[in-house]
Coordinates of C-alpha atoms and ligand atoms in Angstrom, one line a residue:
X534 CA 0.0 0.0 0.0
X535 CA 1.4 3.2 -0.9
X536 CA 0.4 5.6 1.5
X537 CA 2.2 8.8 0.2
X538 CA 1.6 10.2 -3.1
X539 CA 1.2 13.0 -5.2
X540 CA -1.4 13.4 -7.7
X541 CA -1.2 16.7 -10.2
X542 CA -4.2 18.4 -11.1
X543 CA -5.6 17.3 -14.1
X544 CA -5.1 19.0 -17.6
X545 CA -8.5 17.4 -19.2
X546 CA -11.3 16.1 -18.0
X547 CA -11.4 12.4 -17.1
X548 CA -14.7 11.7 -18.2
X549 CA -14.7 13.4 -21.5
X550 CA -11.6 14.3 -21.8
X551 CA -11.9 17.4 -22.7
X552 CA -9.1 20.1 -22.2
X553 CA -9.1 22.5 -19.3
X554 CA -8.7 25.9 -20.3
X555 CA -7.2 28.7 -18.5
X556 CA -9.1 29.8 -15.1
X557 CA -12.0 27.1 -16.0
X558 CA -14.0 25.8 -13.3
X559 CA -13.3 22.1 -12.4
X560 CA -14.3 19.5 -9.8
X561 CA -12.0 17.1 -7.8
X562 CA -13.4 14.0 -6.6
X563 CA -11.2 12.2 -4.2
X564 CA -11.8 8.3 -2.9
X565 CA -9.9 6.5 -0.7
X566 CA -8.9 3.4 -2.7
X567 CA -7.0 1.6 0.4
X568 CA -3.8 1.3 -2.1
X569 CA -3.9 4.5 -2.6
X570 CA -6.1 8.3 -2.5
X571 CA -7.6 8.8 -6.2
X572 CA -8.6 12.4 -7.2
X573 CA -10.7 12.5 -10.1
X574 CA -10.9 16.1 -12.5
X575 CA -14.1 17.0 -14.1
X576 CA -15.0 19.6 -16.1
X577 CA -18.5 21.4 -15.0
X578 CA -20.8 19.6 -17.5
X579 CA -19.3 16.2 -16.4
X580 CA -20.0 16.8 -12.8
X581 CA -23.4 18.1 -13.6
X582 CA -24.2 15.0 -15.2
X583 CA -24.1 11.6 -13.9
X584 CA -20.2 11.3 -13.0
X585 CA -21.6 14.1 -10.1
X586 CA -24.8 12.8 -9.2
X587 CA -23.4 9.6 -8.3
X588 CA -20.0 10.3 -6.8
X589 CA -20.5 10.6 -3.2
X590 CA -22.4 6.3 -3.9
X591 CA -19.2 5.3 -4.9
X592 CA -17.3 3.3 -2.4
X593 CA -14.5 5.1 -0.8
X594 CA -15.4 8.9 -1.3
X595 CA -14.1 11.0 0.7
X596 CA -14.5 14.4 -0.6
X597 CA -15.6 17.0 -3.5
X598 CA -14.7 20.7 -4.1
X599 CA -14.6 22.8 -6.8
X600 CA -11.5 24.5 -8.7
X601 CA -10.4 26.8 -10.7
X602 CA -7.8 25.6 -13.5
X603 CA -4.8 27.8 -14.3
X604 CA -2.5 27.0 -16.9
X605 CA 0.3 25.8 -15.9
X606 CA 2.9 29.1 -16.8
X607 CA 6.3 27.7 -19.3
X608 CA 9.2 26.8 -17.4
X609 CA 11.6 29.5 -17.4
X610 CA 14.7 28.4 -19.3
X611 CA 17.4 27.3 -17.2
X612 CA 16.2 28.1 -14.0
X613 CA 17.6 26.9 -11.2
X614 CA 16.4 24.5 -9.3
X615 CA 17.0 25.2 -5.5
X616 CA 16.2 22.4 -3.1
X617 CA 13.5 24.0 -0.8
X618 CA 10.8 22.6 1.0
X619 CA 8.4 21.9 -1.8
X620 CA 10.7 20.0 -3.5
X621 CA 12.4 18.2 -0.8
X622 CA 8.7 16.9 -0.4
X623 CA 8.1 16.1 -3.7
X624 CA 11.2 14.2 -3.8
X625 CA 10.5 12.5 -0.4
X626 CA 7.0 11.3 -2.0
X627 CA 8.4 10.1 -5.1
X628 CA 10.9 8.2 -3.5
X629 CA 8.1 6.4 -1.4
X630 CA 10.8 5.6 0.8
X631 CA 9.3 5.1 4.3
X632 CA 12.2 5.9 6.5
X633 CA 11.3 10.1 5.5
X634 CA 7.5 9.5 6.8
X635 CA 8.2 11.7 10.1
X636 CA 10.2 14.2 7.7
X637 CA 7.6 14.7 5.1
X638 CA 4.8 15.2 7.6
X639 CA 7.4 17.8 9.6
X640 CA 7.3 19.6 5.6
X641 CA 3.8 19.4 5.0
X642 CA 3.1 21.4 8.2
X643 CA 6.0 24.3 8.0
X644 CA 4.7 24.5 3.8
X645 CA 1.1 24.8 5.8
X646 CA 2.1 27.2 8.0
X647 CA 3.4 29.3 5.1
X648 CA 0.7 29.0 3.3
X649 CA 2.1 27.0 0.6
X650 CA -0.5 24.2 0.8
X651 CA -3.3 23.5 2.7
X652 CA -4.9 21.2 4.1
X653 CA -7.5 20.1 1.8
X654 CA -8.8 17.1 3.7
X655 CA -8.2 14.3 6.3
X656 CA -9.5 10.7 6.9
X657 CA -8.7 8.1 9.1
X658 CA -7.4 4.7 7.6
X659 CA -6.3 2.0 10.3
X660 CA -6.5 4.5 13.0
X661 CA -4.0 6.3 11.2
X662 CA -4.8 9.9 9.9
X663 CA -4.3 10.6 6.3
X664 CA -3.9 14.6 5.4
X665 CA -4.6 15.4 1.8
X666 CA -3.1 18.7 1.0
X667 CA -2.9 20.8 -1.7
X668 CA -0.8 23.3 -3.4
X669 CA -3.1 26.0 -4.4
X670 CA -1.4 27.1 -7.1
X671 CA -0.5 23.4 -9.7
X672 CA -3.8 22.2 -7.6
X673 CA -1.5 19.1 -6.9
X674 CA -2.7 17.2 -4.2
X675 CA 0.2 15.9 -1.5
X676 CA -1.0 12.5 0.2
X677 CA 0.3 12.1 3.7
X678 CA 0.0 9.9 6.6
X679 CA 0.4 11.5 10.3
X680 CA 3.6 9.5 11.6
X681 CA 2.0 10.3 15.5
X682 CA 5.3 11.8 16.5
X683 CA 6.0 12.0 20.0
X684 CA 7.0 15.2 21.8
X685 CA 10.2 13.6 22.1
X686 CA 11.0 12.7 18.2
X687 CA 10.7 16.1 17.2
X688 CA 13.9 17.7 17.9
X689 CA 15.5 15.0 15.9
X690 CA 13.2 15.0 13.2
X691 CA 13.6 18.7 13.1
X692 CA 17.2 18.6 12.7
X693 CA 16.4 15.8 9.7
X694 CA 14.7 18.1 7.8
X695 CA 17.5 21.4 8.4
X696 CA 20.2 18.7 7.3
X697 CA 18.0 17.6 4.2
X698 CA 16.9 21.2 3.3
X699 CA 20.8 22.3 3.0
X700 CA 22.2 19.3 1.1
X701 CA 19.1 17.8 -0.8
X702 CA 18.4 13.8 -0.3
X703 CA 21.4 12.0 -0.8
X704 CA 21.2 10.9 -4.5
X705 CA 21.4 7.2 -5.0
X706 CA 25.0 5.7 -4.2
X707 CA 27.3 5.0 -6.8
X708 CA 28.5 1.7 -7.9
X709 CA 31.1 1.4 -5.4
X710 CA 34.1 -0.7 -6.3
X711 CA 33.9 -3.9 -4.2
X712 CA 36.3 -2.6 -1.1
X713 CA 36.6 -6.0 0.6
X714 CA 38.4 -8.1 -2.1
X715 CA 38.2 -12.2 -0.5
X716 CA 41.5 -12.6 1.7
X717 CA 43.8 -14.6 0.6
X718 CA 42.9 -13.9 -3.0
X719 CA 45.4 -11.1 -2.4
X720 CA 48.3 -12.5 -1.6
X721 CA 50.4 -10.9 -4.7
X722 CA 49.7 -7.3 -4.0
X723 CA 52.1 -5.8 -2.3
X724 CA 51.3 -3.5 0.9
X725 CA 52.6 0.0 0.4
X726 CA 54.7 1.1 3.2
X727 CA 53.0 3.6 5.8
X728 CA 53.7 6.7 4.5
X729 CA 55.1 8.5 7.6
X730 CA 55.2 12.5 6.3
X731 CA 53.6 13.7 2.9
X732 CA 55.9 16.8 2.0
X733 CA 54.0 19.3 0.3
X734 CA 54.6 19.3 -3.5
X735 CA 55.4 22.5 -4.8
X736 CA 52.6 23.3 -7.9
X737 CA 53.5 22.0 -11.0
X738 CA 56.2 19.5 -9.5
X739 CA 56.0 16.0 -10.7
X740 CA 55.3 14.0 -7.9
X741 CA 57.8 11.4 -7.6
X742 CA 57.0 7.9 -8.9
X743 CA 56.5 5.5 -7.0
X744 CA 59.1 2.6 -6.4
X745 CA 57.6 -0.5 -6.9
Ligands
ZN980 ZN1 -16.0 16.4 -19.0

């Protein structure tokens, strides 16, 4: 079950598929699918008709509102892209990877606080609560379960999300060489001697080869 996730707003209708223009009203249906939250975007006739009438019957609905669509503005060239907490999040849900559940729900409430999403919904699922936010502007919604952090965890948590806001999520590792080599496959290489003193080599010197 994948608990976190981020579903973008819509650029077409999902019943007729008919493309959203600029500052269109829309509706988003969400429903709680247990895998995961669906949102469904319709365009107003869709919702008037039946996809509306009989959305809050079907099983797992959570919630309805009503949108406004704004096209998405082009990507200024070469911009760049610094890490903040919007996109540490975004990152932390696409990588699904659990061990950031207490940071991403720490990120979700400081973006919250600074109005950068809100809090479009909540539900309980297991006894766990599920926030559904939303960043007002892309009208993407951010799926994300409340850890139930103690008092306790959230200096440390606090100091995750400082330490991943300055130096991004470690990218994945690179293909390391294998470090341990089996023993006794190695009997031919030769151990260099302990270096005792590196002299500083003067710039541009040749370093002196080494004698076998
Ligand atoms: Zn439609």
């Amino acid at each position: 079950m994948n608990e976190w996730n981020i579903q973008s707003r819509a650029h077409a209708c999902q019943a007729c598929g008919q493309t959203f223009s600029d500052q269109q009203p829309y509706h988003t249906l969400l429903f709680d699918l247990r895998q995961q939250v669906q949102r469904v975007d319709l365009c107003e006739p869709c919702w008037k008709g039946q996809q509306g009438e009989t959305a809050s019957d079907r099983k797992g609905f959570i919630s309805h509102w009503q949108g406004i669509y704004e096209a998405p503005p082009p990507a200024p060239p070469e911009a760049i892209q610094k890490e903040n907490a919007e996109s540490l999040l975004r990152k932390i849900v696409e990588s699904g990877d659990g061990k950031y559940a207490a940071v991403s729900y720490i990120l979700a409430v400081m973006l919250e606080r600074k109005r950068l999403l809100k809090v479009k919904e909540q539900f309980q699922r297991d006894g766990q609560r599920i926030f559904v936010y939303e960043q007002p502007k892309t009208g993407d919604l951010f799926t994300i379960p409340d850890p139930g952090l103690q008092l306790d965890q959230l200096e440390e948590v606090q100091r995750d999300v400082a330490a991943l806001l300055e130096h991004g999520l470690a990218p994945p590792l690179p293909t390391t060489p294998p470090s341990d080599v089996a023993v006794g496959a190695q009997a031919e290489v030769p151990s260099a001697p302990p270096q005792e003193k590196v002299a500083p080599v003067p710039a541009g010197a040749e370093p002196e080869p080494l004698v076998g």
